[in-house]
Short mmCIF file of C-alpha atoms in Angstrom, two decimals:
data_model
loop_
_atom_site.label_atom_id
_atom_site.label_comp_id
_atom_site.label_asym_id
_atom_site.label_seq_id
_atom_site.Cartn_x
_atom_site.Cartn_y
_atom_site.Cartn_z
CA UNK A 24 0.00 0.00 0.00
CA UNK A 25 0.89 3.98 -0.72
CA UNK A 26 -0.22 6.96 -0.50
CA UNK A 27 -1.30 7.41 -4.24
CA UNK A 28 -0.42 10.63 -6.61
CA UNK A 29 -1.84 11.88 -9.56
CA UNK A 30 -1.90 15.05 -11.22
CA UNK A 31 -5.19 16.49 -12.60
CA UNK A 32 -4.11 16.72 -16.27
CA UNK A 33 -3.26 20.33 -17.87
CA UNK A 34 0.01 21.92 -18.17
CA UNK A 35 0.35 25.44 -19.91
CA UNK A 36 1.54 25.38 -23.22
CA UNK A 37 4.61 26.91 -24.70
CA UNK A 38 4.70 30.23 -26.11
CA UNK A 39 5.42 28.62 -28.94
CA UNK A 40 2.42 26.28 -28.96
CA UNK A 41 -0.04 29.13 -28.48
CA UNK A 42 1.30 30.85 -31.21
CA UNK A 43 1.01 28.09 -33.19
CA UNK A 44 -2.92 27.54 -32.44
CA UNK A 45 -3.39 31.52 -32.87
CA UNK A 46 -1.26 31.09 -36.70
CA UNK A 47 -3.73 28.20 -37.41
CA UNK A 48 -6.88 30.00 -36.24
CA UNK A 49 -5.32 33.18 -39.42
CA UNK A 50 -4.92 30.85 -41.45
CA UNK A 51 -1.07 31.25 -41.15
CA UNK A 52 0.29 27.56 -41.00
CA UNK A 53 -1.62 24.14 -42.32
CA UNK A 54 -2.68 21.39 -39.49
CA UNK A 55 0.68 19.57 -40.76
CA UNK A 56 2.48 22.83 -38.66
CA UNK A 57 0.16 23.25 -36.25
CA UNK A 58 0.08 19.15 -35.15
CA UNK A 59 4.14 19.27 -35.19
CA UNK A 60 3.98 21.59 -32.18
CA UNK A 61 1.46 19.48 -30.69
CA UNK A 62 3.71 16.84 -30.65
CA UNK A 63 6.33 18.63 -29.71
CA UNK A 64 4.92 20.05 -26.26
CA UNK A 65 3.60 16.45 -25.77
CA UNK A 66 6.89 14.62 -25.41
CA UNK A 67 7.97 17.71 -23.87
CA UNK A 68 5.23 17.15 -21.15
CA UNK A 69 5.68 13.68 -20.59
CA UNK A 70 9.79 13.03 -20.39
CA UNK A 71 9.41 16.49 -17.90
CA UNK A 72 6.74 14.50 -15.99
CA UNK A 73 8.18 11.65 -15.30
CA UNK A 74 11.44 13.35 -14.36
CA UNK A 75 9.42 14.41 -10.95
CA UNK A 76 9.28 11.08 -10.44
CA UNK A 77 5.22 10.95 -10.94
CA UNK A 78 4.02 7.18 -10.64
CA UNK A 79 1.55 8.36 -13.47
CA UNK A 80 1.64 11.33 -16.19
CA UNK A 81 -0.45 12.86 -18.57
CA UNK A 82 0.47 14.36 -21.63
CA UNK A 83 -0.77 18.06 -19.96
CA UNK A 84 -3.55 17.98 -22.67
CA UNK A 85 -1.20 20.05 -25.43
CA UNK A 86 -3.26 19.12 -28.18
CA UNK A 87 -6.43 19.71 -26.78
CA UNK A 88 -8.84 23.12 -26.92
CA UNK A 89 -9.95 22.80 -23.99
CA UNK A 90 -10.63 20.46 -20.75
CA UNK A 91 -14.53 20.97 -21.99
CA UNK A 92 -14.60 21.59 -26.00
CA UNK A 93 -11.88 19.34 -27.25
CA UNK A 94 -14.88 16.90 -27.93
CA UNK A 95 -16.47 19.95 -30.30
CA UNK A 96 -14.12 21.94 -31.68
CA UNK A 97 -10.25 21.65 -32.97
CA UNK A 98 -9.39 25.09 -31.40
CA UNK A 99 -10.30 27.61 -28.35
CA UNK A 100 -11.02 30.12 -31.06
CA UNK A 101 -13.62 27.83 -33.34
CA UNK A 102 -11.80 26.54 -36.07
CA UNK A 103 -13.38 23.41 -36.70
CA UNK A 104 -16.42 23.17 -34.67
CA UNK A 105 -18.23 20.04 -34.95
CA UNK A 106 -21.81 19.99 -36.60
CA UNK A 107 -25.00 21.50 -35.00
CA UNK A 108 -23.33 23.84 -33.08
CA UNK A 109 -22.99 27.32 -32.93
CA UNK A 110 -20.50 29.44 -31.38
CA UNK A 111 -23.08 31.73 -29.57
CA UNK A 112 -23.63 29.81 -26.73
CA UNK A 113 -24.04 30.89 -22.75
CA UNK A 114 -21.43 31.59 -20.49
CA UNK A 115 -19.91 28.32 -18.73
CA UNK A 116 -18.11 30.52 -16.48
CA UNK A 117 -17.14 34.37 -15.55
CA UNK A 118 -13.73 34.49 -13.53
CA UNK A 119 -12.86 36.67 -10.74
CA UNK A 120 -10.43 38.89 -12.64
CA UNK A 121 -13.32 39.93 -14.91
CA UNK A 122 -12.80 37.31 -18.47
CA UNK A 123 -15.16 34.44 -19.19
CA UNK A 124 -15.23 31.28 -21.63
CA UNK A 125 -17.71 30.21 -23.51
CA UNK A 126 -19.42 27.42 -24.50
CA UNK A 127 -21.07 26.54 -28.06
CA UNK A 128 -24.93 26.25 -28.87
CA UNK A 129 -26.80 23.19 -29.41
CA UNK A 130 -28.55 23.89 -33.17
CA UNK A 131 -29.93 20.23 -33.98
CA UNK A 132 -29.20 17.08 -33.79
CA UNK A 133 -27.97 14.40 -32.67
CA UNK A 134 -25.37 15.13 -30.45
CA UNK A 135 -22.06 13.47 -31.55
CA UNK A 136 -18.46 14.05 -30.09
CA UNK A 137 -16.08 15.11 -33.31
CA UNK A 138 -13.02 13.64 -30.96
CA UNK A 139 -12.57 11.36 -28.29
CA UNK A 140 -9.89 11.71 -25.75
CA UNK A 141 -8.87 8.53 -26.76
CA UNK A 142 -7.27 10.20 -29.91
CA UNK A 143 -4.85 11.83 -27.53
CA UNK A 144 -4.33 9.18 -25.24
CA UNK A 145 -3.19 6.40 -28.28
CA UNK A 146 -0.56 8.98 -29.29
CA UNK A 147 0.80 9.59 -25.86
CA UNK A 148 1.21 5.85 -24.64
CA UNK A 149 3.81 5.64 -27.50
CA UNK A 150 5.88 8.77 -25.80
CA UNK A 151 5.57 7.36 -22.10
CA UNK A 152 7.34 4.79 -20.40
CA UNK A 153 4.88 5.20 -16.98
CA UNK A 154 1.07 4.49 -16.82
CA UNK A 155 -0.64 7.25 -18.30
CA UNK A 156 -4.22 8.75 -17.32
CA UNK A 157 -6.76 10.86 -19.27
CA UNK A 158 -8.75 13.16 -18.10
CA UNK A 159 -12.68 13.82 -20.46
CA UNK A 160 -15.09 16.39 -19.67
CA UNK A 161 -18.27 15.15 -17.53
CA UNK A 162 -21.67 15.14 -19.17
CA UNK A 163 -23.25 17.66 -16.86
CA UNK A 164 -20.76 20.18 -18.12
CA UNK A 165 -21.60 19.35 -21.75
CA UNK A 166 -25.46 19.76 -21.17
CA UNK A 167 -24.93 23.33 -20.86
CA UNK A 168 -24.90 22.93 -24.64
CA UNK A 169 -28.63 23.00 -24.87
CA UNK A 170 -30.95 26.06 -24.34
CA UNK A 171 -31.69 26.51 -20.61
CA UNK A 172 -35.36 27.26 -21.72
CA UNK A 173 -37.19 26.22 -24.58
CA UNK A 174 -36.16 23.57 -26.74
CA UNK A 175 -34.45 22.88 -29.84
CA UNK A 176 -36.54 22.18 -32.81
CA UNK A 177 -36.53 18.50 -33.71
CA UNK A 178 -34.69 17.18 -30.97
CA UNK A 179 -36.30 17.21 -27.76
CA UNK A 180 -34.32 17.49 -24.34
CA UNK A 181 -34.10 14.10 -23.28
CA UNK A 182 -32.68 12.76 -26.37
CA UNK A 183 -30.04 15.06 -26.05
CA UNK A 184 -29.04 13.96 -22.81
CA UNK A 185 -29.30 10.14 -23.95
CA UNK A 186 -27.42 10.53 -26.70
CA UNK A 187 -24.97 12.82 -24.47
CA UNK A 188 -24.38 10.20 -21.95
CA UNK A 189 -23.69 7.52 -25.12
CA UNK A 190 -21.06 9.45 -26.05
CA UNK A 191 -19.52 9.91 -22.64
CA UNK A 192 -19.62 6.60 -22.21
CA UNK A 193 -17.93 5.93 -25.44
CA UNK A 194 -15.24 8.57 -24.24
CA UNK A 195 -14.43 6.67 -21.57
CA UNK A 196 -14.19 3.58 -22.71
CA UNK A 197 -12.25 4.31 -25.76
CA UNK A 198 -9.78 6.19 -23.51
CA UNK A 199 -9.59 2.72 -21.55
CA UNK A 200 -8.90 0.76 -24.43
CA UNK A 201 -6.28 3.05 -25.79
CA UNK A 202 -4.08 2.35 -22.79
CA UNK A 203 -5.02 4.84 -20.36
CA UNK A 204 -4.85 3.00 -16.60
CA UNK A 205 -6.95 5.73 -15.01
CA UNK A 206 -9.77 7.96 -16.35
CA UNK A 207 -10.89 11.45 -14.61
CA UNK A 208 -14.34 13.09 -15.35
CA UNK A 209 -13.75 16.79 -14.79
CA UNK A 210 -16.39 17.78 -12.85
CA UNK A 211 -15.54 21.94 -12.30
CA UNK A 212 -19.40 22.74 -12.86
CA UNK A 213 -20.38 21.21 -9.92
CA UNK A 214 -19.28 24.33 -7.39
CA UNK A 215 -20.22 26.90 -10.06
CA UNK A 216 -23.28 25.10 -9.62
CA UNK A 217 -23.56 26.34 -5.76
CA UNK A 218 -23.69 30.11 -6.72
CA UNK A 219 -26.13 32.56 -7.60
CA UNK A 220 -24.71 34.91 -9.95
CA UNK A 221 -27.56 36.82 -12.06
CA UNK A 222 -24.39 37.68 -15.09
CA UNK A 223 -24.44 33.98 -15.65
CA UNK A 224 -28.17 32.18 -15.68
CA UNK A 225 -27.22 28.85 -15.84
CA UNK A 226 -25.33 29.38 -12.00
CA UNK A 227 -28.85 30.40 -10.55
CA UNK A 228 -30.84 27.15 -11.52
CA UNK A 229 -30.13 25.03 -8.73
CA UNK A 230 -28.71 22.36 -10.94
CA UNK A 231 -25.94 20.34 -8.09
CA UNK A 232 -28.32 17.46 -8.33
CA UNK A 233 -29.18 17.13 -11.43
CA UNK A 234 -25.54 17.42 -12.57
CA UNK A 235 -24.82 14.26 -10.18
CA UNK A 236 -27.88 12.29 -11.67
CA UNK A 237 -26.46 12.73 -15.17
CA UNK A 238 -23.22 11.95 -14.58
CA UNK A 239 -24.35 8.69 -12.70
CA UNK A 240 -25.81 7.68 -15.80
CA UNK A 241 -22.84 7.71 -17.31
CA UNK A 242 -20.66 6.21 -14.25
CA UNK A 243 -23.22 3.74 -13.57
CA UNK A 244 -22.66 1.87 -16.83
CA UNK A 245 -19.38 0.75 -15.63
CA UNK A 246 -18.49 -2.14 -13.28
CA UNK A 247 -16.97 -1.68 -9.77
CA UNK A 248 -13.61 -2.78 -11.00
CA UNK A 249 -13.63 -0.04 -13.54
CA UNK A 250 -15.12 2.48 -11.53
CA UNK A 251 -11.64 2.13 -9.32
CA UNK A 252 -10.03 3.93 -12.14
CA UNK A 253 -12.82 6.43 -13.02
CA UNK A 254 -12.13 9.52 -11.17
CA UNK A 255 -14.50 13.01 -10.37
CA UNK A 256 -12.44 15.79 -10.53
CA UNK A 257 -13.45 19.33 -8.43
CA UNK A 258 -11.89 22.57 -7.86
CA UNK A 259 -13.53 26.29 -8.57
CA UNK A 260 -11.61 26.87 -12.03
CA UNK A 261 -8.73 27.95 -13.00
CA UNK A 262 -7.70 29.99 -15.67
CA UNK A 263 -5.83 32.96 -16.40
CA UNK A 264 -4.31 32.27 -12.69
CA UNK A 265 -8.23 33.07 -11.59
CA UNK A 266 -10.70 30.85 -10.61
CA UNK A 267 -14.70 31.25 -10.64
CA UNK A 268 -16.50 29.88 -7.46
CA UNK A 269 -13.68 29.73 -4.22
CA UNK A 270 -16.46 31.65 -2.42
CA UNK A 271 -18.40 28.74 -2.36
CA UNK A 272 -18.69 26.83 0.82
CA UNK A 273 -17.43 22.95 0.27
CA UNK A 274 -19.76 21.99 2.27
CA UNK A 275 -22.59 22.92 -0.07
CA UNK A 276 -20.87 20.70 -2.75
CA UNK A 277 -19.40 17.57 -0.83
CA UNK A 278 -23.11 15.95 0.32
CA UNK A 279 -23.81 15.82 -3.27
CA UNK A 280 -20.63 15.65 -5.15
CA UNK A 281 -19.73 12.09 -2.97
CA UNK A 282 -23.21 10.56 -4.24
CA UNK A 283 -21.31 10.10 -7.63
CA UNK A 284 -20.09 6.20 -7.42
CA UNK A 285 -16.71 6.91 -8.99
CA UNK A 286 -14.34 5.56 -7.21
CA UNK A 287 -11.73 8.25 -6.36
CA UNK A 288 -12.02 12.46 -6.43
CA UNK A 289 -9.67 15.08 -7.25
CA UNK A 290 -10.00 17.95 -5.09
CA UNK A 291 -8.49 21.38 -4.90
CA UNK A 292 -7.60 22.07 -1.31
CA UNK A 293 -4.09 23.51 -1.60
CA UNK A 294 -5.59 27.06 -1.65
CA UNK A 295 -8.62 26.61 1.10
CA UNK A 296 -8.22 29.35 3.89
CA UNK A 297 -9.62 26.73 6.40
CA UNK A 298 -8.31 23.07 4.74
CA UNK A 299 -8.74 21.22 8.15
CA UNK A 300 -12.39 21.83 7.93
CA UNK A 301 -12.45 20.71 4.51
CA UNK A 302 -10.44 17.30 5.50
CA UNK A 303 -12.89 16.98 7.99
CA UNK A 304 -16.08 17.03 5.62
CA UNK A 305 -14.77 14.94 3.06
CA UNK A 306 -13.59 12.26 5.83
CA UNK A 307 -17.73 12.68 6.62
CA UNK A 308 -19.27 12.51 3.51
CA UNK A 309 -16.61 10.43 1.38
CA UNK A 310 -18.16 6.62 1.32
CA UNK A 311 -16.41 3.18 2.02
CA UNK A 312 -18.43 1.65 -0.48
CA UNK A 313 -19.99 3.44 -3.23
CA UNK A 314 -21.84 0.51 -4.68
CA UNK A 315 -19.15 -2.05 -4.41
CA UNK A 316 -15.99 0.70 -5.09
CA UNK A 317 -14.21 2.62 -1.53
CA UNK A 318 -13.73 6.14 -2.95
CA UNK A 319 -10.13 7.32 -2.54
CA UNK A 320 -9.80 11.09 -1.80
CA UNK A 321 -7.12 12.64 -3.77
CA UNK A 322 -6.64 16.28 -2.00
CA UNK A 323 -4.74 19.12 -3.51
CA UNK A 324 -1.64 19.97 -2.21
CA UNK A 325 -0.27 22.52 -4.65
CA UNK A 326 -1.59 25.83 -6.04
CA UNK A 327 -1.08 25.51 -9.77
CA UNK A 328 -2.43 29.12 -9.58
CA UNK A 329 0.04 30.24 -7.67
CA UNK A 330 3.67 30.81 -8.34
CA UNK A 331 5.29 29.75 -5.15
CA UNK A 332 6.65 26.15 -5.33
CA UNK A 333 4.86 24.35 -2.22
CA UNK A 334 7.93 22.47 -0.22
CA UNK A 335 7.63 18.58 0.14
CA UNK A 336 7.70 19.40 3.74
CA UNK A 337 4.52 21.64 3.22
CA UNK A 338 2.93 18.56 1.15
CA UNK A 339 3.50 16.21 3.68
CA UNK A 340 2.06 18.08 6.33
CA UNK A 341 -1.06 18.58 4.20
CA UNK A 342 -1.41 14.93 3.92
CA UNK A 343 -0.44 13.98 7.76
CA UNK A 344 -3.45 16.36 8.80
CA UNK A 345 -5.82 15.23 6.24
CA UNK A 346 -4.82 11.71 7.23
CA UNK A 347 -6.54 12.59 10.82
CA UNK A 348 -9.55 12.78 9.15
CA UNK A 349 -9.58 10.60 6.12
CA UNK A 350 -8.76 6.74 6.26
CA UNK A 351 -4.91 6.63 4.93
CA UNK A 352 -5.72 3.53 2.41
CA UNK A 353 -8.51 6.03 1.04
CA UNK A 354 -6.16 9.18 0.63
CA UNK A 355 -4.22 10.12 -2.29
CA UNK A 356 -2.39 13.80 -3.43
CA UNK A 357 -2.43 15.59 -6.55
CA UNK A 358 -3.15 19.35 -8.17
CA UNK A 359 -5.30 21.84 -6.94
CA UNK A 360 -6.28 22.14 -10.71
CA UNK A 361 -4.93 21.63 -14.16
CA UNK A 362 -2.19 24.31 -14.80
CA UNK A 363 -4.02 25.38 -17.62
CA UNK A 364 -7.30 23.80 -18.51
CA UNK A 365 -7.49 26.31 -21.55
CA UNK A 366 -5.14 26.15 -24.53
CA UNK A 367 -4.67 30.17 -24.68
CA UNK A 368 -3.77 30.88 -20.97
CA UNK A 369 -0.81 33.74 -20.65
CA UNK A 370 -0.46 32.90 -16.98
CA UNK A 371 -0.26 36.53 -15.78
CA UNK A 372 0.74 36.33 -12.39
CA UNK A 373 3.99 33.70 -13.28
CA UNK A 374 4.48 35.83 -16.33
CA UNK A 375 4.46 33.89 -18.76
CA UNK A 376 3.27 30.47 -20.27
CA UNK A 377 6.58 29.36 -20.26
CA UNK A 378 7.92 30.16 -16.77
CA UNK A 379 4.44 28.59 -15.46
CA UNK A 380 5.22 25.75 -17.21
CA UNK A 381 8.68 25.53 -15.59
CA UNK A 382 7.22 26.15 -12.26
CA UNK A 383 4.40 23.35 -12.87
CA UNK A 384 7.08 20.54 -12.81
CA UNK A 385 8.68 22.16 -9.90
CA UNK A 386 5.62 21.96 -8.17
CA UNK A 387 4.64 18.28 -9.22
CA UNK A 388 8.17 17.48 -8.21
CA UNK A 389 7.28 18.49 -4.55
CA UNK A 390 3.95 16.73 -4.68
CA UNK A 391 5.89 13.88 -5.59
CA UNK A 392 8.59 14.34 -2.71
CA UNK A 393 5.73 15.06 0.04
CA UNK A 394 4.13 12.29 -0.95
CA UNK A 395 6.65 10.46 -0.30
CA UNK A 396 7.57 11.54 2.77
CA UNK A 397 3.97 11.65 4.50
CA UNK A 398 3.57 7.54 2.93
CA UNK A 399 6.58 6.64 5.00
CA UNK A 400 5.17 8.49 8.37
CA UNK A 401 2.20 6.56 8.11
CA UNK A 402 3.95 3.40 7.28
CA UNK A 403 3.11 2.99 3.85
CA UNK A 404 5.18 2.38 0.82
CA UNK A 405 5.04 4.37 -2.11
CA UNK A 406 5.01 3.16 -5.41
CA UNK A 407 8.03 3.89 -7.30
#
C-alpha cells in the first residue's frame, strides 16, 4: 500500500504552442504545422513529468482546446467546430479577474463528439514509459450545450441527454482501451453550480443534483472494477491564474458531489483558507463503499495558480493532517487544478506560459517528494 499521486491533467503550453494555435486560427500555418507543435509540447510534457518522479503522467492535454470543447471543436477560437453547433452559446463561467469562456450552442441534432480523448491518449502511450491517465469532460458540463429554456426544434431534451451520456460513455471507454490506466471526469461545474450569480443564468438554476444524476448515468454503466479507475475531478476553475467559485462553501458541494459512485475524487484544497475543515467534511461525507468501489480522496496539495513552489515538507504536512480525518488507504495527493485547462492561458501572475510551465514541474516534483515523505510516516510504501 501507498499513498497514491496523480496530477489532474493540464500543463500550460509553450509560447510557442499558443502561437502556433493563434497562426492556425489566421490561417497562417496548415494542421501539418500546427500538429508538429502538438507533438512537440507532448513529449515535452511527458519526459518532464516523469522526471518528478510521478508514478503516473499525462500528456498536460497540449493538443487539446480545452478540458470541456476538445470533444467539439479543434481550437479555443472555433476553427473546426463540430456539426450543430454554434458558437453563440451561454457563459460556462465568468472568472474573478473579470474574463469568461464560452461554450457553443446546441442547433440540432444528434449530439455526436467530433473527438474522443482517446485520440490523444493512443498517441501519448507511445511517448511514455509510466502508466498514463486521461482526463474527459463530464456530461453535466456538456449539457450546458442546450438552451436553458425552450427547446431545440426537432430534438427534444431528453434525447439530447441520452445521446450525451452515449457518447460519454464511449469517451471513456475508448480512452480505456487506448491504454489509459486511469480515467478522470472533470467535474468543475459542480461548485459553479452552488452560486447565484444573475451575469451567468445557468449558476442560478439550482442544478448540483441534477448534474450528479447525469453523470451517474454515465458512471453507472461501468463495473466496480472499472469504476476504481474512473475519477470526479473538483476545484472552482482555473484559468488565467483566476478561478470562478472559491467563495463557495465545500460543504454545499461535498453531500452531493460524494453521491457520484466513482471511485476516487480530485479535489483542490491547496488554496482553502480553512483546509482542516475541509479534510474533515470529506472524511464525513466520502463513502467506504460506493456501490461495491471505496472512494479514494485525492486532496490538492499545490496551487497551480500560484507561483510559489509548495515544499515537500509543506505537502507532507497537508497529507499527515488530512490523514486525521480521512482513512490513509482512502487518501491520495495531486493538483489543486490543471495548470491550464485552456489552450490560450498567458499565466499573468507567473508571467508567462513558459515560466508557469517551468514552475508546474517544480511543483509536481514536490507533490511527488511530500508524498513520499507523508507515505513513510504513516507506514506505507510508495510506489516507485
Amino acid at each position: 500500500m501507498s499513498i497514491p499521486t496523480e496530477p489532474v491533467g493540464s500543463l500550460p503550453r509553450p509560447a510557442k504552442l499558443q502561437k502556433a494555435y493563434a497562426d492556425y486560427d489566421a490561417g497562417k500555418i496548415k494542421k501539418e504545422q500546427l500538429e508538429r507543435e502538438q507533438d512537440a509540447a507532448c513529449l515535452d510534457s511527458i519526459k518532464r513529468m516523469e522526471a518528478t518522479g510521478s508514478p503516473i503522467v499525462s500528456d498536460g492535454e497540449q493538443r487539446i482546446s480545452s478540458f470541456a470543447t476538445y470533444p467539439l471543436t479543434d481550437t479555443l477560437a472555433g476553427t473546426g467546430l463540430a456539426e450543430h453547433l454554434a458558437a453563440d452559446g451561454q457563459y460556462f463561467a465568468i472568472f474573478t479577474d473579470g474574463h469568461h469562456r464560452q461554450l457553443p450552442r446546441l442547433t440540432g441534432g444528434p449530439f455526436k463528439y467530433k473527438t474522443y480523448a482517446a485520440e490523444f491518449t493512443e498517441k501519448a502511450v507511445k511517448m511514455a514509459s509510466k502508466p498514463l491517465k486521461q482526463a474527459v469532460i463530464a456530461p453535466s458540463m456538456l449539457a450546458l450545450l442546450y438552451p436553458l429554456d425552450g427547446e431545440v426544434k426537432g430534438y427534444l431534451r431528453e434525447q439530447f441527454l441520452s445521446d450525451l451520456c452515449n457518447e460519454c460513455e464511449i469517451d471513456i471507454r475508448k480512452a480505456f482501451k487506448a491504454g489509459a490506466k486511469r480515467v478522470s471526469i472533470d467535474f468543475t461545474e459542480g461548485r459553479l453550480a452552488c452560486r447565484n450569480d444573475p451575469k451567468n443564468p445557468w449558476t442560478g438554476r439550482k442544478m448540483l443534483s441534477h448534474f450528479v444524476e447525469l453523470n451517474n448515468r454515465v458512471i453507472d454503466r461501468f463495473s466496480a472494477a472499472e469504476r476504481k479507475n474512473i475519477g470526479i475531478h473538483t476545484c472552482p476553475g482555473g484559468d488565467c491564474d483566476s478561478t470562478h467559485s472559491a467563495d463557495v462553501d465545500y460543504a454545499e458541494l461535498l453531500p452531493s458531489m460524494f453521491k457520484m459512485n466513482a471511485g476516487y475524487f480530485l479535489m483542490q484544497l491547496s488554496s482553502e483558507k480553512d483546509k482542516e475543515r475541509v479534510y474533515k467534511l470529506v472524511g464525513q461525507h466520502a463513502r467506504k463503499d460506493a456501490n461495491g468501489v471505496p472512494q479514494v480522496c485525492f486532496i490538492g496539495v499545490v496551487n497551480p495558480q500560484n507561483p510559489r513552489v509548495e515544499t515537500p515538507q509543506e505537502v507532507c504536512d497537508d497529507l499527515m493532517l488530512a490523514s486525521k480525518y480521512i482513512p490513509k488507504e482512502r487518501l491520495g495527493s495531486t493538483d489543486d487544478c490543471g495548470f491550464s485547462p485552456f489552450s490560450i492561458d498567458v499565466k499573468p501572475k507567473h508571467g508567462s506560459p513558459d515560466v508557469a510551465r517551468d514552475v508546474a514541474f517544480q511543483k509536481i516534483k514536490s507533490r511527488v517528494e511530500g508524498t513520499r515523505m507523508a507515505s513513510a510516516k504513516l507506514g506505507l510504501n510508495m510506489a516507485a
